[in-house]
Amino acid sequence: MTSEPVFLKPNVVIEPLIDSWYAWTHLLSPATAALNVTKRHMDIIDSYLHDPLAHAQAVANPKMRGGPFMDLPGQPLEEIKALRERTVRERPGLFALAAAIKELNTLLQAQAKGYSLEPLYQKVPDILKGYVELYYDLSNNPSFRFFESLLYKSEFHCEEAQEIALWLTDNDHRPFCLSTPRLPDAHTIRMRMPFSHRGIDDLARMKRSPLPLEKIRDRLGIAAGDIPLFETFFTAEPPRPYRKYDGDKIRMRYFGHACILIETKELSILLDPLISYYGYPSDVDHFSDFDLPETIDYVLITHNHQDHILLETLLPLRHKIRHLIVPGSKGGRLEDPELPLLLRAIGFRNVVAMDEMEKVSFHDCVITGLPFTGEHCDLNIQSKLCYHVEIGKFSLLFMADSRIMEPAVYSHVHREIGDVDVIFLGMECDGAPLSWLYGPLLPRKLPREQDGGRRLAGSDCEKGLSLVDIFHPRELYVYAMGQEPWLEFISSIKYTEDSNPIVQSDKLIGICGQRGILAERLFGEKEILYERKPESLSINVIS
Ligand SMILES: [Fe+2]
């Protein structure tokens, strides 16, 4: 089989890992990585080593889903101990960086009292010198920002921690990825390589374009002992061919969660890519990799949450993305890593930073970045954008998880963009408390009531309705609910019909129906074709 051209099987997972943990953005940006490794990872490991039974009981309890518990039933403790020791031994820089950030916070709280900060520079911990700027906000609260671009050039950017796990999946079950590391197993090949390695692109291309096995084996440097397993990831059978959309309409395809593909015969736009695998039985119909075009003109990322910016999907798509649009932020604040820098650091060469009300135009399409409010626990995080996509005279509004706390924002936006034809709105309206995602970054634990009151919550019915009142859509789709089985490992969400997000979204859908607005909560897959001109709008629901 080695010299025959072969295809990569559609259920091969190309899983990026960082020191054996699922790779997400806060493990890439050096400062957030330091705090997540030393707090989130070490706390979970120590807790597990102290009482593995408690973790086993917690992961078996659906109410504890998404909590800081390792889902490793029956795994020997020695492997977790070894992971802990290896991390401490191999990443002293991250531990030192985390300690220095803590020390700098303490210094500023104790000594920055409204007078000049200049004398404090000499007291900044040595390893942080030259990487931070100290400042006050206008109310004299001291803080600091990182020169993040310099941090990516420093010893704290640990490319050597990056690896790719290759394995075949035959179901959608995976442990919650922020709490459970990936231990070695007999079915997985682990390849130490930076995520910028172009061999990842070559491998991903093989889903459609075959290569001789020996060529990709050599390109990736597969060890001799792994070759028999490596060979099982490939097949001589060609995949189902992709058929480019060549009609005159606008085709919307929902791929699950917030992942939507917009195509016309001239262009393609993919939002918040999260692509499921294919080639094993599933109860839920879904589009997959085979349904993506050969090249994607624009990929749009709405915000820096782990279920909206998935490296596991983005890296295999990297070779086909022409432009990657992300919210631009240049704050250098710990809680808001700069996405353009982060993505360029892992080999994306075509990242475009977009700001609120900025536009990109091509063919008959205009993409406008819009304010994204809420869902970030009232932290000063700017890496978030909603998008208005106008093709011809037809317009779609992608609101992601934006929580409409102040409708006036969107009334102002409406003055600029007018009514829209379709709204996509996330309604995960309860959301996790602040500490769930941002806890490791806090210098001090928040009081319980504050933590619980500041949530990663999207819009409820009333807030969604305010958007309807402003933009007068003909259709509204609730999406980004984290419900598809292939993303439970990252969303940790499992609703019942009594769950508030379901109750609230049902209510909004009902009210829209009474007003003659087509409304639905999306799940699995959906395809809709739109006429380009709103006055002759017709809808063909194919699936
Ligand atoms: Fe979110």
Coordinates of C-alpha atoms and ligand atoms in Angstrom, one line a residue:
M1 CA 0.0 0.0 0.0
T2 CA 2.9 2.4 0.6
S3 CA 3.4 3.6 -3.0
E4 CA -0.3 3.6 -3.9
P5 CA -2.0 6.9 -3.5
V6 CA -4.4 6.8 -0.5
F7 CA -6.9 9.0 1.2
L8 CA -7.2 10.0 4.8
K9 CA -10.3 8.4 6.3
P10 CA -13.1 10.8 7.2
N11 CA -13.1 9.7 10.9
V12 CA -9.5 10.4 11.6
V13 CA -9.1 13.0 14.3
I14 CA -6.2 15.4 14.0
E15 CA -6.3 16.5 17.6
P16 CA -3.9 19.3 18.6
L17 CA -2.6 18.9 22.2
I18 CA -0.4 21.1 24.4
D19 CA 1.5 19.1 26.9
S20 CA -1.1 16.4 26.7
W21 CA -4.1 18.7 27.2
Y22 CA -6.6 19.6 24.5
A23 CA -5.2 22.7 22.7
W24 CA -7.4 25.8 23.0
T25 CA -6.5 29.5 22.7
H26 CA -5.8 30.1 26.4
L27 CA -3.1 27.4 26.3
L28 CA -1.4 29.2 23.3
S29 CA -1.1 32.7 24.5
P30 CA 1.9 32.6 26.8
A31 CA 0.5 34.5 29.8
T32 CA -2.9 32.7 29.8
A33 CA -1.1 29.4 29.2
A34 CA 1.1 29.9 32.3
L35 CA -1.9 30.5 34.5
N36 CA -4.0 27.7 33.1
V37 CA -1.2 25.2 33.4
T38 CA -0.2 26.2 36.9
K39 CA -3.7 26.7 38.2
R40 CA -6.3 24.8 36.2
H41 CA -4.2 21.8 35.2
M42 CA -2.2 21.4 38.4
D43 CA -5.3 21.9 40.6
I44 CA -7.3 19.2 38.6
I45 CA -4.3 16.8 38.7
D46 CA -3.7 17.3 42.4
S47 CA -7.3 16.9 43.2
Y48 CA -7.5 13.7 41.1
L49 CA -4.4 12.3 42.7
H50 CA -5.8 13.0 46.1
D51 CA -9.2 11.4 45.5
P52 CA -9.7 9.7 42.1
L53 CA -13.0 8.1 43.3
A54 CA -14.5 11.5 43.8
H55 CA -13.7 12.4 40.2
A56 CA -15.1 9.2 38.9
Q57 CA -18.4 9.9 40.9
A58 CA -18.5 13.5 39.6
V59 CA -18.1 12.6 35.9
A60 CA -20.9 10.0 36.3
N61 CA -23.2 12.7 37.5
P62 CA -24.8 14.7 34.7
K63 CA -25.2 17.8 37.0
M64 CA -21.4 18.0 37.4
R65 CA -20.8 18.0 33.6
G66 CA -18.1 20.4 32.6
G67 CA -16.7 20.6 36.1
P68 CA -13.0 20.3 37.1
F69 CA -13.1 16.5 37.1
M70 CA -11.0 14.1 35.2
D71 CA -12.9 11.5 33.2
L72 CA -10.3 8.7 33.3
P73 CA -12.0 5.6 34.7
G74 CA -9.7 2.8 35.4
Q75 CA -6.5 4.7 34.4
P76 CA -3.5 4.1 36.6
L77 CA -2.6 7.0 38.8
E78 CA 1.1 6.6 37.8
E79 CA 0.3 8.1 34.4
I80 CA -1.2 11.2 35.9
K81 CA 1.7 11.5 38.4
A82 CA 4.1 11.2 35.4
L83 CA 2.3 13.9 33.6
R84 CA 2.5 16.2 36.6
E85 CA 6.2 15.6 37.0
R86 CA 6.9 16.0 33.3
T87 CA 5.1 19.4 33.3
V88 CA 6.9 20.7 36.3
R89 CA 10.3 19.5 34.9
E90 CA 9.8 20.6 31.3
R91 CA 8.0 23.9 31.8
P92 CA 9.8 25.8 34.5
G93 CA 9.3 29.0 32.5
L94 CA 5.6 28.8 32.7
F95 CA 5.6 28.3 36.5
A96 CA 8.0 31.2 36.8
L97 CA 5.8 33.4 34.6
A98 CA 2.7 32.6 36.5
A99 CA 4.5 33.4 39.8
A100 CA 5.8 36.7 38.3
I101 CA 2.3 37.7 37.2
K102 CA 1.0 37.1 40.7
E103 CA 3.9 39.1 42.2
L104 CA 3.3 42.0 39.8
N105 CA -0.4 42.1 40.7
T106 CA 0.5 42.2 44.4
L107 CA 3.1 44.9 43.8
L108 CA 0.6 47.1 42.0
Q109 CA -2.1 46.6 44.6
A110 CA 0.4 47.5 47.4
Q111 CA 2.4 50.3 45.8
A112 CA 0.5 51.9 42.9
K113 CA -1.4 54.5 44.8
G114 CA -2.1 57.1 42.1
Y115 CA 1.5 58.5 41.8
S116 CA 3.8 58.0 38.9
L117 CA 4.3 54.3 38.0
E118 CA 7.8 54.9 36.6
P119 CA 9.7 54.0 39.9
L120 CA 7.8 50.7 40.0
Y121 CA 9.4 49.4 36.7
Q122 CA 12.5 48.5 38.6
K123 CA 10.4 46.4 41.0
V124 CA 8.7 44.4 38.2
P125 CA 9.9 40.8 38.5
D126 CA 13.0 40.3 36.4
I127 CA 11.5 37.8 34.0
L128 CA 8.6 40.2 33.2
K129 CA 10.8 43.2 32.6
G130 CA 10.3 44.5 29.1
Y131 CA 7.2 42.4 28.5
V132 CA 4.7 44.7 30.4
E133 CA 3.6 48.3 30.5
L134 CA 2.1 49.6 33.7
Y135 CA -0.9 51.9 33.7
Y136 CA -3.8 53.4 35.6
D137 CA -7.3 53.6 34.3
L138 CA -8.9 57.0 34.7
S139 CA -10.1 56.1 38.1
N140 CA -6.6 55.4 39.3
N141 CA -6.9 51.7 39.4
P142 CA -3.5 50.2 38.5
S143 CA -3.0 47.4 36.0
F144 CA -0.6 46.2 33.3
R145 CA -0.6 45.1 29.8
F146 CA 1.6 42.7 28.0
F147 CA 3.6 43.3 24.8
E148 CA 2.1 40.1 23.5
S149 CA 4.0 40.1 20.2
L150 CA 7.3 40.0 22.3
L151 CA 6.0 37.2 24.5
Y152 CA 5.4 35.0 21.4
K153 CA 9.1 35.6 20.6
S154 CA 10.2 34.7 24.1
E155 CA 11.0 31.4 26.0
F156 CA 7.5 31.5 27.3
H157 CA 6.0 30.6 24.0
C158 CA 6.5 26.8 24.2
E159 CA 6.2 25.5 20.7
E160 CA 7.9 22.3 21.8
A161 CA 4.8 21.6 24.0
Q162 CA 2.6 21.3 20.9
E163 CA 1.8 17.9 19.4
I164 CA -0.8 16.3 17.2
A165 CA -2.7 13.2 18.3
L166 CA -3.9 11.1 15.4
W167 CA -6.7 8.6 16.0
L168 CA -9.8 7.0 14.5
T169 CA -13.1 7.8 16.1
D170 CA -16.2 5.7 15.8
N171 CA -18.5 7.6 18.1
D172 CA -19.0 11.1 19.5
H173 CA -18.2 10.5 23.1
R174 CA -15.1 12.3 24.4
P175 CA -14.3 13.4 28.0
F176 CA -14.8 17.1 28.7
C177 CA -11.7 18.5 27.1
L178 CA -10.8 21.3 29.6
S179 CA -10.7 18.9 32.5
T180 CA -9.2 15.7 31.2
P181 CA -5.8 15.3 29.7
R182 CA -5.1 12.9 26.8
L183 CA -3.0 10.0 28.1
P184 CA -1.1 7.7 25.7
D185 CA -3.1 4.7 24.3
A186 CA -2.5 2.0 21.8
H187 CA -4.9 3.5 19.3
T188 CA -3.3 7.0 19.0
I189 CA -0.2 8.2 17.4
R190 CA 1.3 11.2 19.1
M191 CA 3.5 13.5 16.9
R192 CA 5.5 16.3 18.5
M193 CA 5.4 19.1 16.1
P194 CA 4.6 22.8 16.1
F195 CA 1.1 23.5 14.9
S196 CA 2.6 25.6 12.2
H197 CA 4.1 22.4 10.6
R198 CA 3.0 22.3 7.0
G199 CA 2.8 18.5 7.2
I200 CA -0.6 19.0 9.0
D201 CA -1.9 20.7 5.8
D202 CA -0.6 17.9 3.6
L203 CA -2.3 15.3 5.8
A204 CA -5.6 17.2 5.9
R205 CA -5.5 17.6 2.1
M206 CA -5.4 13.8 1.8
K207 CA -9.1 13.7 2.7
R208 CA -9.7 14.7 -0.9
S209 CA -6.3 14.4 -2.7
P210 CA -4.5 11.1 -2.3
L211 CA -0.8 10.7 -1.7
P212 CA 1.4 7.7 -1.4
L213 CA 1.5 6.5 2.2
E214 CA 5.3 6.6 2.3
K215 CA 5.3 10.2 1.3
I216 CA 3.0 11.4 4.1
R217 CA 4.7 9.0 6.6
D218 CA 8.1 10.6 5.8
R219 CA 6.6 14.1 5.8
L220 CA 5.3 13.7 9.3
G221 CA 8.2 11.7 10.6
I222 CA 6.2 8.7 11.8
A223 CA 8.2 6.4 14.0
A224 CA 8.8 2.9 12.7
G225 CA 6.8 1.4 15.6
D226 CA 3.8 3.5 14.7
I227 CA 3.6 2.6 11.0
P228 CA 1.2 -0.3 11.3
L229 CA -1.3 1.9 13.2
F230 CA -0.6 4.8 10.9
E231 CA -1.6 2.7 7.8
T232 CA -5.0 2.0 9.3
F233 CA -5.8 5.8 9.1
F234 CA -5.9 5.6 5.3
T235 CA -8.0 4.1 2.6
A236 CA -7.8 3.5 -1.2
E237 CA -11.5 4.3 -1.4
P238 CA -12.1 7.8 -2.8
P239 CA -14.4 10.0 -0.7
R240 CA -17.9 11.2 -1.7
P241 CA -17.1 14.0 -4.1
Y242 CA -17.9 17.6 -3.1
R243 CA -20.3 19.3 -5.4
K244 CA -19.8 23.0 -5.7
Y245 CA -22.9 25.0 -5.4
D246 CA -23.6 26.4 -8.9
G247 CA -27.1 27.8 -8.5
D248 CA -28.2 31.4 -8.5
K249 CA -29.3 31.5 -4.9
I250 CA -27.7 32.0 -1.6
R251 CA -27.2 28.6 0.2
M252 CA -27.1 28.4 4.0
R253 CA -25.9 25.2 5.5
Y254 CA -25.9 24.7 9.3
F255 CA -23.1 22.4 10.4
G256 CA -24.0 22.4 14.1
H257 CA -23.5 24.8 17.0
A258 CA -22.5 28.2 15.5
C259 CA -20.9 26.7 12.4
I260 CA -22.7 28.0 9.3
L261 CA -21.6 27.9 5.6
I262 CA -22.9 30.6 3.3
E263 CA -22.3 29.9 -0.4
T264 CA -23.2 31.4 -3.7
K265 CA -21.7 30.2 -7.0
E266 CA -19.1 33.0 -6.6
L267 CA -18.2 32.9 -2.9
S268 CA -18.1 30.9 0.3
I269 CA -18.1 32.2 3.9
L270 CA -17.8 29.9 7.0
L271 CA -18.6 31.1 10.5
D272 CA -17.1 29.6 13.7
P273 CA -15.9 26.4 12.1
L274 CA -16.7 23.3 14.1
I275 CA -16.8 20.3 11.7
S276 CA -18.0 16.9 12.8
Y277 CA -16.5 13.6 11.7
Y278 CA -18.0 11.2 9.4
G279 CA -17.8 7.5 8.6
Y280 CA -19.5 5.9 11.7
P281 CA -23.1 5.5 12.7
S282 CA -24.8 8.6 14.2
D283 CA -28.4 9.3 15.2
V284 CA -28.1 12.9 14.0
D285 CA -27.7 13.8 10.3
H286 CA -24.9 16.2 9.8
F287 CA -22.9 17.9 7.2
S288 CA -19.2 17.3 7.4
D289 CA -15.9 17.9 5.9
F290 CA -17.1 16.6 2.5
D291 CA -19.6 19.4 2.3
L292 CA -17.0 22.1 2.4
P293 CA -15.7 23.8 -0.7
E294 CA -12.2 23.3 -2.0
T295 CA -11.3 26.8 -0.8
I296 CA -13.2 29.0 1.6
D297 CA -13.1 32.7 0.8
Y298 CA -13.7 34.0 4.3
V299 CA -13.8 32.2 7.7
L300 CA -15.3 34.5 10.4
I301 CA -14.6 33.9 14.1
T302 CA -17.1 35.6 16.5
H303 CA -15.3 35.3 19.8
N304 CA -12.6 33.7 21.8
H305 CA -14.5 30.9 23.5
Q306 CA -13.4 27.3 23.1
D307 CA -16.6 26.3 21.3
H308 CA -16.2 29.0 18.7
I309 CA -12.6 28.9 17.9
L310 CA -11.6 25.3 17.6
L311 CA -8.0 24.5 16.6
E312 CA -9.0 20.9 16.0
T313 CA -11.2 22.2 13.1
L314 CA -9.1 25.2 12.1
L315 CA -5.8 23.4 11.6
P316 CA -7.1 20.9 9.1
L317 CA -8.9 23.6 7.3
R318 CA -5.9 26.0 7.2
H319 CA -4.8 25.0 3.7
K320 CA -8.2 25.9 2.2
I321 CA -8.9 29.2 4.1
R322 CA -8.2 32.3 1.9
H323 CA -9.0 34.9 4.6
L324 CA -9.4 34.3 8.3
I325 CA -11.3 37.3 9.9
V326 CA -11.1 37.6 13.6
P327 CA -12.0 40.3 16.1
G328 CA -9.0 42.6 16.5
S329 CA -8.0 43.7 20.0
K330 CA -4.7 45.3 20.8
G331 CA -5.1 45.7 24.5
G332 CA -2.5 43.2 25.7
R333 CA -4.7 42.5 28.7
L334 CA -4.3 39.1 30.3
E335 CA -7.9 38.2 29.9
D336 CA -8.1 39.2 26.2
P337 CA -5.3 37.5 24.2
E338 CA -4.9 39.0 20.8
L339 CA -6.3 36.5 18.3
P340 CA -4.4 37.7 15.2
L341 CA -1.1 37.2 17.0
L342 CA -2.1 33.9 18.4
L343 CA -3.3 32.5 15.0
R344 CA -0.3 33.8 13.2
A345 CA 1.9 32.1 15.8
I346 CA 0.5 28.7 14.7
G347 CA 0.9 29.2 11.0
F348 CA -2.1 31.1 9.7
R349 CA -0.7 33.5 7.2
N350 CA -3.9 35.3 6.1
V351 CA -5.4 36.6 9.3
V352 CA -7.5 39.8 9.0
A353 CA -8.2 41.7 12.2
M354 CA -11.6 43.4 12.1
D355 CA -13.1 46.1 14.3
E356 CA -16.7 47.1 15.1
M357 CA -18.4 48.7 12.1
E358 CA -15.5 47.8 9.8
K359 CA -16.4 46.3 6.4
V360 CA -14.9 43.9 3.9
S361 CA -16.3 43.8 0.4
F362 CA -15.9 41.3 -2.4
H363 CA -18.1 40.3 -5.3
D364 CA -21.6 41.4 -4.3
C365 CA -20.9 40.7 -0.7
V366 CA -20.2 43.1 2.2
I367 CA -19.2 41.7 5.6
T368 CA -19.5 44.2 8.5
G369 CA -18.2 43.5 12.0
L370 CA -20.8 44.6 14.7
P371 CA -20.6 45.1 18.5
F372 CA -20.9 41.8 20.5
T373 CA -22.2 42.6 24.0
G374 CA -22.1 40.5 27.1
E375 CA -21.4 36.8 27.6
H376 CA -17.9 37.7 28.9
C377 CA -18.7 38.1 32.6
D378 CA -18.4 41.9 32.5
L379 CA -14.6 41.6 31.8
N380 CA -12.9 44.1 29.5
I381 CA -12.7 41.6 26.6
Q382 CA -12.7 43.1 23.1
S383 CA -12.0 39.9 21.1
K384 CA -15.7 39.5 20.1
L385 CA -17.7 40.5 17.0
C386 CA -21.1 39.8 15.6
Y387 CA -21.2 39.8 11.8
H388 CA -23.6 41.3 9.2
V389 CA -23.3 39.5 5.9
E390 CA -25.0 41.2 2.9
I391 CA -25.1 39.5 -0.4
G392 CA -26.8 41.4 -3.1
K393 CA -29.7 42.9 -1.2
F394 CA -30.1 39.9 1.1
S395 CA -28.7 40.2 4.6
L396 CA -28.0 37.8 7.5
L397 CA -27.1 38.7 11.0
F398 CA -24.9 36.4 13.0
M399 CA -25.2 37.3 16.7
A400 CA -23.4 34.3 18.2
D401 CA -23.7 34.3 22.0
S402 CA -24.2 38.1 22.3
R403 CA -26.4 39.0 25.2
I404 CA -28.5 42.0 24.4
M405 CA -28.2 43.9 27.6
E406 CA -28.7 47.3 26.0
P407 CA -30.8 47.2 22.9
A408 CA -29.8 50.8 22.1
V409 CA -26.5 49.5 20.9
Y410 CA -28.3 47.6 18.1
S411 CA -30.7 50.5 17.4
H412 CA -27.6 52.5 16.6
V413 CA -26.3 49.6 14.5
H414 CA -29.7 49.5 12.7
R415 CA -29.3 53.1 11.6
E416 CA -26.2 52.0 9.7
I417 CA -27.3 48.6 8.3
G418 CA -31.1 48.8 8.3
D419 CA -33.5 45.8 8.6
V420 CA -32.1 42.3 8.0
D421 CA -33.7 39.2 6.5
V422 CA -32.4 36.5 8.8
I423 CA -31.1 36.6 12.4
F424 CA -29.0 33.8 14.0
L425 CA -28.9 34.1 17.7
G426 CA -27.3 32.0 20.5
M427 CA -29.6 31.6 23.5
E428 CA -27.5 29.7 26.0
C429 CA -29.0 32.1 28.5
D430 CA -27.9 30.6 31.8
G431 CA -24.2 30.1 31.1
A432 CA -21.3 29.1 33.4
P433 CA -20.0 31.4 36.1
L434 CA -17.0 33.6 35.4
S435 CA -14.5 31.3 37.2
W436 CA -15.4 28.4 34.9
L437 CA -13.4 29.9 32.0
Y438 CA -11.5 32.9 33.5
G439 CA -10.8 31.6 37.1
P440 CA -7.1 30.8 36.5
L441 CA -6.5 34.4 35.4
L442 CA -7.9 36.0 38.6
P443 CA -5.4 37.3 41.1
R444 CA -7.9 36.6 43.9
K445 CA -11.0 34.3 44.0
L446 CA -14.2 36.2 43.6
P447 CA -16.8 36.0 46.3
R448 CA -19.3 33.3 45.3
E449 CA -22.2 35.7 44.7
Q450 CA -20.1 37.8 42.4
D451 CA -18.8 34.8 40.5
G452 CA -22.3 33.3 40.1
G453 CA -23.8 36.6 39.1
R454 CA -21.4 37.2 36.3
R455 CA -22.0 34.5 33.8
L456 CA -21.1 33.4 30.3
A457 CA -24.7 33.8 29.4
G458 CA -26.3 34.5 26.0
S459 CA -29.7 36.1 25.3
D460 CA -33.0 35.0 26.8
C461 CA -36.4 35.5 25.1
E462 CA -36.9 39.1 26.1
K463 CA -33.4 40.0 24.9
G464 CA -33.8 38.1 21.7
L465 CA -37.1 39.8 21.1
S466 CA -35.5 43.2 21.4
L467 CA -33.4 42.3 18.3
V468 CA -36.5 41.2 16.4
D469 CA -38.1 44.6 17.3
I470 CA -35.1 46.4 16.0
F471 CA -34.1 44.5 12.8
H472 CA -37.6 43.2 11.7
P473 CA -36.2 39.9 10.3
R474 CA -38.3 37.6 8.1
E475 CA -36.6 34.6 9.8
L476 CA -34.9 33.9 13.1
Y477 CA -32.8 30.9 13.9
V478 CA -31.7 30.0 17.4
Y479 CA -28.2 28.3 17.1
A480 CA -25.0 27.9 19.1
M481 CA -26.8 25.9 21.8
G482 CA -24.0 23.3 22.2
Q483 CA -26.4 20.5 21.8
E484 CA -25.1 18.3 19.0
P485 CA -23.5 15.1 20.3
W486 CA -20.2 15.8 18.5
L487 CA -19.5 18.9 20.5
E488 CA -20.5 17.8 24.0
F489 CA -16.8 17.2 24.8
I490 CA -16.2 20.9 24.4
S491 CA -19.6 22.5 25.4
S492 CA -20.4 20.2 28.3
I493 CA -24.1 21.0 27.7
K494 CA -26.9 18.6 27.8
Y495 CA -30.4 20.2 28.1
T496 CA -33.7 18.7 28.9
E497 CA -37.0 20.3 27.7
D498 CA -37.2 22.0 31.1
S499 CA -33.8 23.7 30.8
N500 CA -34.1 27.5 30.8
P501 CA -32.3 28.0 27.4
I502 CA -34.8 25.6 25.8
V503 CA -37.8 27.2 27.6
Q504 CA -36.6 30.7 26.6
S505 CA -35.8 29.8 23.0
D506 CA -39.2 28.0 22.6
K507 CA -40.9 31.1 23.9
L508 CA -39.1 33.4 21.4
I509 CA -39.8 31.0 18.6
G510 CA -43.5 31.0 19.5
I511 CA -43.7 34.8 19.6
C512 CA -41.9 35.0 16.3
G513 CA -44.4 32.5 14.8
Q514 CA -47.3 34.6 16.1
R515 CA -45.8 37.6 14.2
G516 CA -45.4 35.7 11.0
I517 CA -41.6 35.3 11.4
L518 CA -40.3 31.9 10.4
A519 CA -38.4 30.7 13.5
E520 CA -36.7 27.5 14.6
R521 CA -34.0 26.2 16.9
L522 CA -31.4 24.5 14.8
F523 CA -30.0 21.1 15.6
G524 CA -27.8 18.8 13.6
E525 CA -28.1 20.1 10.1
K526 CA -30.2 22.4 8.0
E527 CA -30.0 23.7 4.4
I528 CA -31.9 26.7 3.2
L529 CA -31.8 28.4 -0.2
Y530 CA -32.5 32.1 -0.4
E531 CA -33.3 34.3 -3.4
R532 CA -30.8 37.2 -3.7
K533 CA -33.5 39.9 -3.6
P534 CA -35.6 40.2 -0.5
E535 CA -38.7 41.3 -2.4
S536 CA -38.9 37.9 -4.1
L537 CA -37.8 35.9 -1.0
S538 CA -38.6 32.2 -1.2
I539 CA -37.4 29.4 1.0
N540 CA -36.7 25.8 0.1
V541 CA -36.1 23.7 3.2
I542 CA -34.3 20.7 1.9
S543 CA -33.3 19.1 5.1
Ligands
FE1 FE -19.4 32.2 24.0

